[in-house]
């Protein structure tokens, strides 16, 4: 995927996992050579509709909720698929 952030940065990343709760949340785990650590994009649906998706990064190797914001995703494009 190619993500364009509100900071003007573009991040190329490979989708590692997708966690979806229908009509509530979409979370995509990503890997990118440009950014160290684990990455995720999360979009949540609240009473007033879907909220902006944000790219976050954790540099800790173990599971944690310590995620740092990287930027708001303003565009996401699938640029290829990997063989299964």
PDB file of N, CA and C in Angstrom:
ATOM      1  N   UNK A   1       0.836  -1.177   0.000  1.00  0.00           N
ATOM      2  CA  UNK A   1       0.000   0.000   0.000  1.00  0.00           C
ATOM      3  C   UNK A   1       0.879   1.238   0.000  1.00  0.00           C
ATOM      4  N   UNK A   2       0.335   2.284  -0.541  1.00  0.00           N
ATOM      5  CA  UNK A   2       0.987   3.590  -0.480  1.00  0.00           C
ATOM      6  C   UNK A   2       0.056   4.511   0.302  1.00  0.00           C
ATOM      7  N   UNK A   3       0.533   4.993   1.442  1.00  0.00           N
ATOM      8  CA  UNK A   3      -0.259   5.878   2.289  1.00  0.00           C
ATOM      9  C   UNK A   3       0.251   7.300   2.162  1.00  0.00           C
ATOM     10  N   UNK A   4      -0.648   8.242   1.956  1.00  0.00           N
ATOM     11  CA  UNK A   4      -0.298   9.656   1.964  1.00  0.00           C
ATOM     12  C   UNK A   4      -0.827  10.231   3.266  1.00  0.00           C
ATOM     13  N   UNK A   5       0.063  10.902   4.008  1.00  0.00           N
ATOM     14  CA  UNK A   5      -0.297  11.443   5.317  1.00  0.00           C
ATOM     15  C   UNK A   5      -0.549  12.940   5.244  1.00  0.00           C
ATOM     16  N   UNK A   6      -1.224  13.458   6.250  1.00  0.00           N
ATOM     17  CA  UNK A   6      -1.505  14.893   6.304  1.00  0.00           C
ATOM     18  C   UNK A   6      -0.240  15.725   6.465  1.00  0.00           C
ATOM     19  N   UNK A   7       0.865  15.076   6.808  1.00  0.00           N
ATOM     20  CA  UNK A   7       2.158  15.767   6.936  1.00  0.00           C
ATOM     21  C   UNK A   7       2.816  15.983   5.573  1.00  0.00           C
ATOM     22  N   UNK A   8       2.229  15.369   4.524  1.00  0.00           N
ATOM     23  CA  UNK A   8       2.807  15.446   3.191  1.00  0.00           C
ATOM     24  C   UNK A   8       3.700  14.263   2.878  1.00  0.00           C
ATOM     25  N   UNK A   9       3.984  13.429   3.882  1.00  0.00           N
ATOM     26  CA  UNK A   9       4.826  12.251   3.678  1.00  0.00           C
ATOM     27  C   UNK A   9       4.040  11.134   3.001  1.00  0.00           C
ATOM     28  N   UNK A  10       4.760  10.319   2.241  1.00  0.00           N
ATOM     29  CA  UNK A  10       4.196   9.124   1.636  1.00  0.00           C
ATOM     30  C   UNK A  10       4.938   7.920   2.205  1.00  0.00           C
ATOM     31  N   UNK A  11       4.173   6.919   2.636  1.00  0.00           N
ATOM     32  CA  UNK A  11       4.756   5.723   3.233  1.00  0.00           C
ATOM     33  C   UNK A  11       4.340   4.510   2.407  1.00  0.00           C
ATOM     34  N   UNK A  12       5.333   3.767   1.933  1.00  0.00           N
ATOM     35  CA  UNK A  12       5.067   2.499   1.249  1.00  0.00           C
ATOM     36  C   UNK A  12       5.115   1.412   2.319  1.00  0.00           C
ATOM     37  N   UNK A  13       4.090   0.570   2.371  1.00  0.00           N
ATOM     38  CA  UNK A  13       4.045  -0.453   3.408  1.00  0.00           C
ATOM     39  C   UNK A  13       3.352  -1.705   2.886  1.00  0.00           C
ATOM     40  N   UNK A  14       3.713  -2.832   3.502  1.00  0.00           N
ATOM     41  CA  UNK A  14       3.097  -4.115   3.161  1.00  0.00           C
ATOM     42  C   UNK A  14       2.097  -4.462   4.256  1.00  0.00           C
ATOM     43  N   UNK A  15       0.900  -4.878   3.843  1.00  0.00           N
ATOM     44  CA  UNK A  15      -0.125  -5.271   4.814  1.00  0.00           C
ATOM     45  C   UNK A  15       0.280  -6.589   5.450  1.00  0.00           C
ATOM     46  N   UNK A  16       0.303  -6.596   6.773  1.00  0.00           N
ATOM     47  CA  UNK A  16       0.708  -7.775   7.532  1.00  0.00           C
ATOM     48  C   UNK A  16      -0.506  -8.502   8.113  1.00  0.00           C
ATOM     49  N   UNK A  17      -1.538  -7.748   8.507  1.00  0.00           N
ATOM     50  CA  UNK A  17      -2.723  -8.342   9.118  1.00  0.00           C
ATOM     51  C   UNK A  17      -3.853  -7.325   9.073  1.00  0.00           C
ATOM     52  N   UNK A  18      -5.096  -7.824   9.036  1.00  0.00           N
ATOM     53  CA  UNK A  18      -6.277  -6.961   9.063  1.00  0.00           C
ATOM     54  C   UNK A  18      -7.202  -7.461  10.164  1.00  0.00           C
ATOM     55  N   UNK A  19      -7.602  -6.558  11.045  1.00  0.00           N
ATOM     56  CA  UNK A  19      -8.538  -6.871  12.121  1.00  0.00           C
ATOM     57  C   UNK A  19      -9.740  -5.959  11.919  1.00  0.00           C
ATOM     58  N   UNK A  20     -10.893  -6.561  11.690  1.00  0.00           N
ATOM     59  CA  UNK A  20     -12.075  -5.757  11.374  1.00  0.00           C
ATOM     60  C   UNK A  20     -13.235  -6.172  12.254  1.00  0.00           C
ATOM     61  N   UNK A  21     -13.859  -5.193  12.885  1.00  0.00           N
ATOM     62  CA  UNK A  21     -15.114  -5.394  13.597  1.00  0.00           C
ATOM     63  C   UNK A  21     -16.152  -4.647  12.767  1.00  0.00           C
ATOM     64  N   UNK A  22     -17.025  -5.377  12.041  1.00  0.00           N
ATOM     65  CA  UNK A  22     -17.956  -4.726  11.116  1.00  0.00           C
ATOM     66  C   UNK A  22     -18.696  -3.548  11.756  1.00  0.00           C
ATOM     67  N   UNK A  23     -18.723  -2.454  11.041  1.00  0.00           N
ATOM     68  CA  UNK A  23     -19.402  -1.218  11.433  1.00  0.00           C
ATOM     69  C   UNK A  23     -18.868  -0.575  12.708  1.00  0.00           C
ATOM     70  N   UNK A  24     -17.686  -1.017  13.192  1.00  0.00           N
ATOM     71  CA  UNK A  24     -17.129  -0.413  14.401  1.00  0.00           C
ATOM     72  C   UNK A  24     -15.682   0.025  14.237  1.00  0.00           C
ATOM     73  N   UNK A  25     -14.834  -0.884  13.666  1.00  0.00           N
ATOM     74  CA  UNK A  25     -13.408  -0.578  13.620  1.00  0.00           C
ATOM     75  C   UNK A  25     -12.735  -1.352  12.501  1.00  0.00           C
ATOM     76  N   UNK A  26     -11.740  -0.715  11.916  1.00  0.00           N
ATOM     77  CA  UNK A  26     -10.860  -1.361  10.948  1.00  0.00           C
ATOM     78  C   UNK A  26      -9.430  -1.047  11.371  1.00  0.00           C
ATOM     79  N   UNK A  27      -8.638  -2.110  11.601  1.00  0.00           N
ATOM     80  CA  UNK A  27      -7.241  -1.928  12.000  1.00  0.00           C
ATOM     81  C   UNK A  27      -6.379  -2.764  11.067  1.00  0.00           C
ATOM     82  N   UNK A  28      -5.374  -2.126  10.476  1.00  0.00           N
ATOM     83  CA  UNK A  28      -4.482  -2.794   9.537  1.00  0.00           C
ATOM     84  C   UNK A  28      -3.063  -2.713  10.083  1.00  0.00           C
ATOM     85  N   UNK A  29      -2.445  -3.880  10.266  1.00  0.00           N
ATOM     86  CA  UNK A  29      -1.034  -3.925  10.684  1.00  0.00           C
ATOM     87  C   UNK A  29      -0.169  -3.877   9.432  1.00  0.00           C
ATOM     88  N   UNK A  30       0.894  -3.092   9.479  1.00  0.00           N
ATOM     89  CA  UNK A  30       1.744  -2.857   8.311  1.00  0.00           C
ATOM     90  C   UNK A  30       3.216  -3.067   8.640  1.00  0.00           C
ATOM     91  N   UNK A  31       4.000  -3.310   7.587  1.00  0.00           N
ATOM     92  CA  UNK A  31       5.456  -3.326   7.681  1.00  0.00           C
ATOM     93  C   UNK A  31       5.989  -2.376   6.626  1.00  0.00           C
ATOM     94  N   UNK A  32       7.003  -1.599   6.990  1.00  0.00           N
ATOM     95  CA  UNK A  32       7.592  -0.665   6.045  1.00  0.00           C
ATOM     96  C   UNK A  32       9.098  -0.596   6.251  1.00  0.00           C
ATOM     97  N   UNK A  33       9.831  -0.644   5.160  1.00  0.00           N
ATOM     98  CA  UNK A  33      11.286  -0.523   5.233  1.00  0.00           C
ATOM     99  C   UNK A  33      11.698   0.886   5.663  1.00  0.00           C
ATOM    100  N   UNK A  34      10.839   1.865   5.434  1.00  0.00           N
ATOM    101  CA  UNK A  34      11.174   3.255   5.734  1.00  0.00           C
ATOM    102  C   UNK A  34      11.017   3.600   7.217  1.00  0.00           C
ATOM    103  N   UNK A  35      10.181   2.846   7.932  1.00  0.00           N
ATOM    104  CA  UNK A  35       9.929   3.138   9.338  1.00  0.00           C
ATOM    105  C   UNK A  35      10.221   1.909  10.183  1.00  0.00           C
ATOM    106  N   UNK A  36      11.080   2.068  11.186  1.00  0.00           N
ATOM    107  CA  UNK A  36      11.373   0.963  12.100  1.00  0.00           C
ATOM    108  C   UNK A  36      10.180   0.723  13.020  1.00  0.00           C
ATOM    109  N   UNK A  37      10.041  -0.509  13.464  1.00  0.00           N
ATOM    110  CA  UNK A  37       9.006  -0.828  14.434  1.00  0.00           C
ATOM    111  C   UNK A  37       7.744  -1.353  13.783  1.00  0.00           C
ATOM    112  N   UNK A  38       6.757  -1.575  14.615  1.00  0.00           N
ATOM    113  CA  UNK A  38       5.461  -2.074  14.151  1.00  0.00           C
ATOM    114  C   UNK A  38       4.574  -0.889  13.797  1.00  0.00           C
ATOM    115  N   UNK A  39       3.792  -1.038  12.741  1.00  0.00           N
ATOM    116  CA  UNK A  39       2.902   0.034  12.288  1.00  0.00           C
ATOM    117  C   UNK A  39       1.467  -0.459  12.272  1.00  0.00           C
ATOM    118  N   UNK A  40       0.532   0.467  12.505  1.00  0.00           N
ATOM    119  CA  UNK A  40      -0.877   0.134  12.347  1.00  0.00           C
ATOM    120  C   UNK A  40      -1.641   1.375  11.910  1.00  0.00           C
ATOM    121  N   UNK A  41      -2.697   1.122  11.150  1.00  0.00           N
ATOM    122  CA  UNK A  41      -3.652   2.168  10.792  1.00  0.00           C
ATOM    123  C   UNK A  41      -4.986   1.748  11.388  1.00  0.00           C
ATOM    124  N   UNK A  42      -5.611   2.649  12.117  1.00  0.00           N
ATOM    125  CA  UNK A  42      -6.884   2.341  12.750  1.00  0.00           C
ATOM    126  C   UNK A  42      -7.907   3.400  12.383  1.00  0.00           C
ATOM    127  N   UNK A  43      -9.092   2.952  11.966  1.00  0.00           N
ATOM    128  CA  UNK A  43     -10.230   3.840  11.734  1.00  0.00           C
ATOM    129  C   UNK A  43     -11.375   3.347  12.612  1.00  0.00           C
ATOM    130  N   UNK A  44     -12.008   4.253  13.335  1.00  0.00           N
ATOM    131  CA  UNK A  44     -13.103   3.896  14.230  1.00  0.00           C
ATOM    132  C   UNK A  44     -14.397   4.574  13.802  1.00  0.00           C
ATOM    133  N   UNK A  45     -15.498   3.853  13.997  1.00  0.00           N
ATOM    134  CA  UNK A  45     -16.814   4.427  13.729  1.00  0.00           C
ATOM    135  C   UNK A  45     -17.479   4.725  15.061  1.00  0.00           C
ATOM    136  N   UNK A  46     -17.845   5.972  15.256  1.00  0.00           N
ATOM    137  CA  UNK A  46     -18.545   6.406  16.461  1.00  0.00           C
ATOM    138  C   UNK A  46     -19.963   6.820  16.073  1.00  0.00           C
ATOM    139  N   UNK A  47     -20.703   7.343  16.999  1.00  0.00           N
ATOM    140  CA  UNK A  47     -22.101   7.706  16.757  1.00  0.00           C
ATOM    141  C   UNK A  47     -22.257   8.700  15.599  1.00  0.00           C
ATOM    142  N   UNK A  48     -21.247   9.557  15.395  1.00  0.00           N
ATOM    143  CA  UNK A  48     -21.348  10.571  14.340  1.00  0.00           C
ATOM    144  C   UNK A  48     -20.712  10.121  13.020  1.00  0.00           C
ATOM    145  N   UNK A  49     -20.341   8.838  12.906  1.00  0.00           N
ATOM    146  CA  UNK A  49     -19.802   8.312  11.651  1.00  0.00           C
ATOM    147  C   UNK A  49     -18.354   7.881  11.794  1.00  0.00           C
ATOM    148  N   UNK A  50     -17.751   7.534  10.646  1.00  0.00           N
ATOM    149  CA  UNK A  50     -16.358   7.076  10.632  1.00  0.00           C
ATOM    150  C   UNK A  50     -15.422   8.247  10.878  1.00  0.00           C
ATOM    151  N   UNK A  51     -14.433   8.020  11.711  1.00  0.00           N
ATOM    152  CA  UNK A  51     -13.426   9.042  11.999  1.00  0.00           C
ATOM    153  C   UNK A  51     -12.181   8.779  11.169  1.00  0.00           C
ATOM    154  N   UNK A  52     -11.364   9.776  11.016  1.00  0.00           N
ATOM    155  CA  UNK A  52     -10.159   9.674  10.190  1.00  0.00           C
ATOM    156  C   UNK A  52      -9.263   8.540  10.658  1.00  0.00           C
ATOM    157  N   UNK A  53      -8.630   7.896   9.694  1.00  0.00           N
ATOM    158  CA  UNK A  53      -7.670   6.830  10.008  1.00  0.00           C
ATOM    159  C   UNK A  53      -6.321   7.462  10.306  1.00  0.00           C
ATOM    160  N   UNK A  54      -5.630   6.921  11.289  1.00  0.00           N
ATOM    161  CA  UNK A  54      -4.321   7.438  11.677  1.00  0.00           C
ATOM    162  C   UNK A  54      -3.281   6.326  11.633  1.00  0.00           C
ATOM    163  N   UNK A  55      -2.094   6.663  11.128  1.00  0.00           N
ATOM    164  CA  UNK A  55      -0.967   5.747  11.143  1.00  0.00           C
ATOM    165  C   UNK A  55      -0.242   5.936  12.463  1.00  0.00           C
ATOM    166  N   UNK A  56       0.040   4.809  13.143  1.00  0.00           N
ATOM    167  CA  UNK A  56       0.750   4.848  14.406  1.00  0.00           C
ATOM    168  C   UNK A  56       1.915   3.868  14.355  1.00  0.00           C
ATOM    169  N   UNK A  57       2.915   4.116  15.204  1.00  0.00           N
ATOM    170  CA  UNK A  57       4.113   3.272  15.217  1.00  0.00           C
ATOM    171  C   UNK A  57       4.511   2.952  16.651  1.00  0.00           C
ATOM    172  N   UNK A  58       4.965   1.714  16.851  1.00  0.00           N
ATOM    173  CA  UNK A  58       5.526   1.303  18.131  1.00  0.00           C
ATOM    174  C   UNK A  58       6.906   0.732  17.875  1.00  0.00           C
ATOM    175  N   UNK A  59       7.894   1.239  18.587  1.00  0.00           N
ATOM    176  CA  UNK A  59       9.254   0.732  18.407  1.00  0.00           C
ATOM    177  C   UNK A  59       9.566  -0.390  19.385  1.00  0.00           C
ATOM    178  N   UNK A  60       8.628  -0.708  20.262  1.00  0.00           N
ATOM    179  CA  UNK A  60       8.826  -1.801  21.211  1.00  0.00           C
ATOM    180  C   UNK A  60       8.485  -3.116  20.536  1.00  0.00           C
ATOM    181  N   UNK A  61       9.293  -4.133  20.774  1.00  0.00           N
ATOM    182  CA  UNK A  61       9.091  -5.418  20.115  1.00  0.00           C
ATOM    183  C   UNK A  61       7.953  -6.224  20.734  1.00  0.00           C
ATOM    184  N   UNK A  62       7.736  -6.069  22.017  1.00  0.00           N
ATOM    185  CA  UNK A  62       6.680  -6.849  22.655  1.00  0.00           C
ATOM    186  C   UNK A  62       5.338  -6.152  22.496  1.00  0.00           C
ATOM    187  N   UNK A  63       4.236  -6.894  22.580  1.00  0.00           N
ATOM    188  CA  UNK A  63       2.907  -6.264  22.461  1.00  0.00           C
ATOM    189  C   UNK A  63       2.731  -5.176  23.520  1.00  0.00           C
ATOM    190  N   UNK A  64       2.261  -4.050  23.096  1.00  0.00           N
ATOM    191  CA  UNK A  64       2.074  -2.913  23.993  1.00  0.00           C
ATOM    192  C   UNK A  64       1.025  -1.979  23.414  1.00  0.00           C
ATOM    193  N   UNK A  65       0.499  -1.145  24.234  1.00  0.00           N
ATOM    194  CA  UNK A  65      -0.426  -0.113  23.766  1.00  0.00           C
ATOM    195  C   UNK A  65       0.286   1.235  23.659  1.00  0.00           C
ATOM    196  N   UNK A  66       1.615   1.220  23.684  1.00  0.00           N
ATOM    197  CA  UNK A  66       2.414   2.438  23.596  1.00  0.00           C
ATOM    198  C   UNK A  66       2.692   2.758  22.133  1.00  0.00           C
ATOM    199  N   UNK A  67       1.731   3.412  21.473  1.00  0.00           N
ATOM    200  CA  UNK A  67       1.836   3.734  20.052  1.00  0.00           C
ATOM    201  C   UNK A  67       2.006   5.241  19.885  1.00  0.00           C
ATOM    202  N   UNK A  68       2.925   5.637  19.025  1.00  0.00           N
ATOM    203  CA  UNK A  68       3.154   7.055  18.741  1.00  0.00           C
ATOM    204  C   UNK A  68       2.486   7.414  17.413  1.00  0.00           C
ATOM    205  N   UNK A  69       1.818   8.558  17.352  1.00  0.00           N
ATOM    206  CA  UNK A  69       1.201   8.960  16.090  1.00  0.00           C
ATOM    207  C   UNK A  69       2.253   9.319  15.045  1.00  0.00           C
ATOM    208  N   UNK A  70       1.985   8.916  13.803  1.00  0.00           N
ATOM    209  CA  UNK A  70       2.848   9.276  12.680  1.00  0.00           C
ATOM    210  C   UNK A  70       2.140  10.323  11.829  1.00  0.00           C
ATOM    211  N   UNK A  71       0.828  10.161  11.620  1.00  0.00           N
ATOM    212  CA  UNK A  71       0.056  11.131  10.863  1.00  0.00           C
ATOM    213  C   UNK A  71      -1.308  10.593  10.489  1.00  0.00           C
ATOM    214  N   UNK A  72      -2.187  11.497  10.074  1.00  0.00           N
ATOM    215  CA  UNK A  72      -3.515  11.109   9.607  1.00  0.00           C
ATOM    216  C   UNK A  72      -3.409  10.657   8.153  1.00  0.00           C
ATOM    217  N   UNK A  73      -4.049   9.542   7.843  1.00  0.00           N
ATOM    218  CA  UNK A  73      -4.044   9.025   6.479  1.00  0.00           C
ATOM    219  C   UNK A  73      -5.083   9.781   5.665  1.00  0.00           C
ATOM    220  N   UNK A  74      -4.625  10.467   4.620  1.00  0.00           N
ATOM    221  CA  UNK A  74      -5.578  11.193   3.776  1.00  0.00           C
ATOM    222  C   UNK A  74      -5.830  10.463   2.456  1.00  0.00           C
ATOM    223  N   UNK A  75      -4.962   9.482   2.122  1.00  0.00           N
ATOM    224  CA  UNK A  75      -5.172   8.685   0.925  1.00  0.00           C
ATOM    225  C   UNK A  75      -4.427   7.359   1.093  1.00  0.00           C
ATOM    226  N   UNK A  76      -5.051   6.287   0.632  1.00  0.00           N
ATOM    227  CA  UNK A  76      -4.418   4.963   0.662  1.00  0.00           C
ATOM    228  C   UNK A  76      -4.683   4.287  -0.658  1.00  0.00           C
ATOM    229  N   UNK A  77      -3.625   3.782  -1.284  1.00  0.00           N
ATOM    230  CA  UNK A  77      -3.734   3.154  -2.593  1.00  0.00           C
ATOM    231  C   UNK A  77      -3.056   1.794  -2.553  1.00  0.00           C
ATOM    232  N   UNK A  78      -3.741   0.772  -3.049  1.00  0.00           N
ATOM    233  CA  UNK A  78      -3.122  -0.536  -3.182  1.00  0.00           C
ATOM    234  C   UNK A  78      -2.251  -0.508  -4.426  1.00  0.00           C
ATOM    235  N   UNK A  79      -0.953  -0.774  -4.257  1.00  0.00           N
ATOM    236  CA  UNK A  79      -0.016  -0.671  -5.384  1.00  0.00           C
ATOM    237  C   UNK A  79       0.445  -2.036  -5.882  1.00  0.00           C
ATOM    238  N   UNK A  80      -0.037  -3.097  -5.266  1.00  0.00           N
ATOM    239  CA  UNK A  80       0.333  -4.443  -5.724  1.00  0.00           C
ATOM    240  C   UNK A  80      -0.155  -5.472  -4.738  1.00  0.00           C
ATOM    241  N   UNK A  81      -0.064  -6.708  -5.142  1.00  0.00           N
ATOM    242  CA  UNK A  81      -0.440  -7.800  -4.251  1.00  0.00           C
ATOM    243  C   UNK A  81       0.691  -8.817  -4.206  1.00  0.00           C
ATOM    244  N   UNK A  82       0.821  -9.467  -3.084  1.00  0.00           N
ATOM    245  CA  UNK A  82       1.859 -10.471  -2.908  1.00  0.00           C
ATOM    246  C   UNK A  82       1.273 -11.849  -3.195  1.00  0.00           C
ATOM    247  N   UNK A  83       2.064 -12.732  -3.750  1.00  0.00           N
ATOM    248  CA  UNK A  83       1.569 -14.088  -3.978  1.00  0.00           C
ATOM    249  C   UNK A  83       1.302 -14.790  -2.657  1.00  0.00           C
ATOM    250  N   UNK A  84       0.320 -15.670  -2.663  1.00  0.00           N
ATOM    251  CA  UNK A  84      -0.021 -16.399  -1.435  1.00  0.00           C
ATOM    252  C   UNK A  84       0.787 -17.651  -1.315  1.00  0.00           C
TER     253      UNK A  84
END
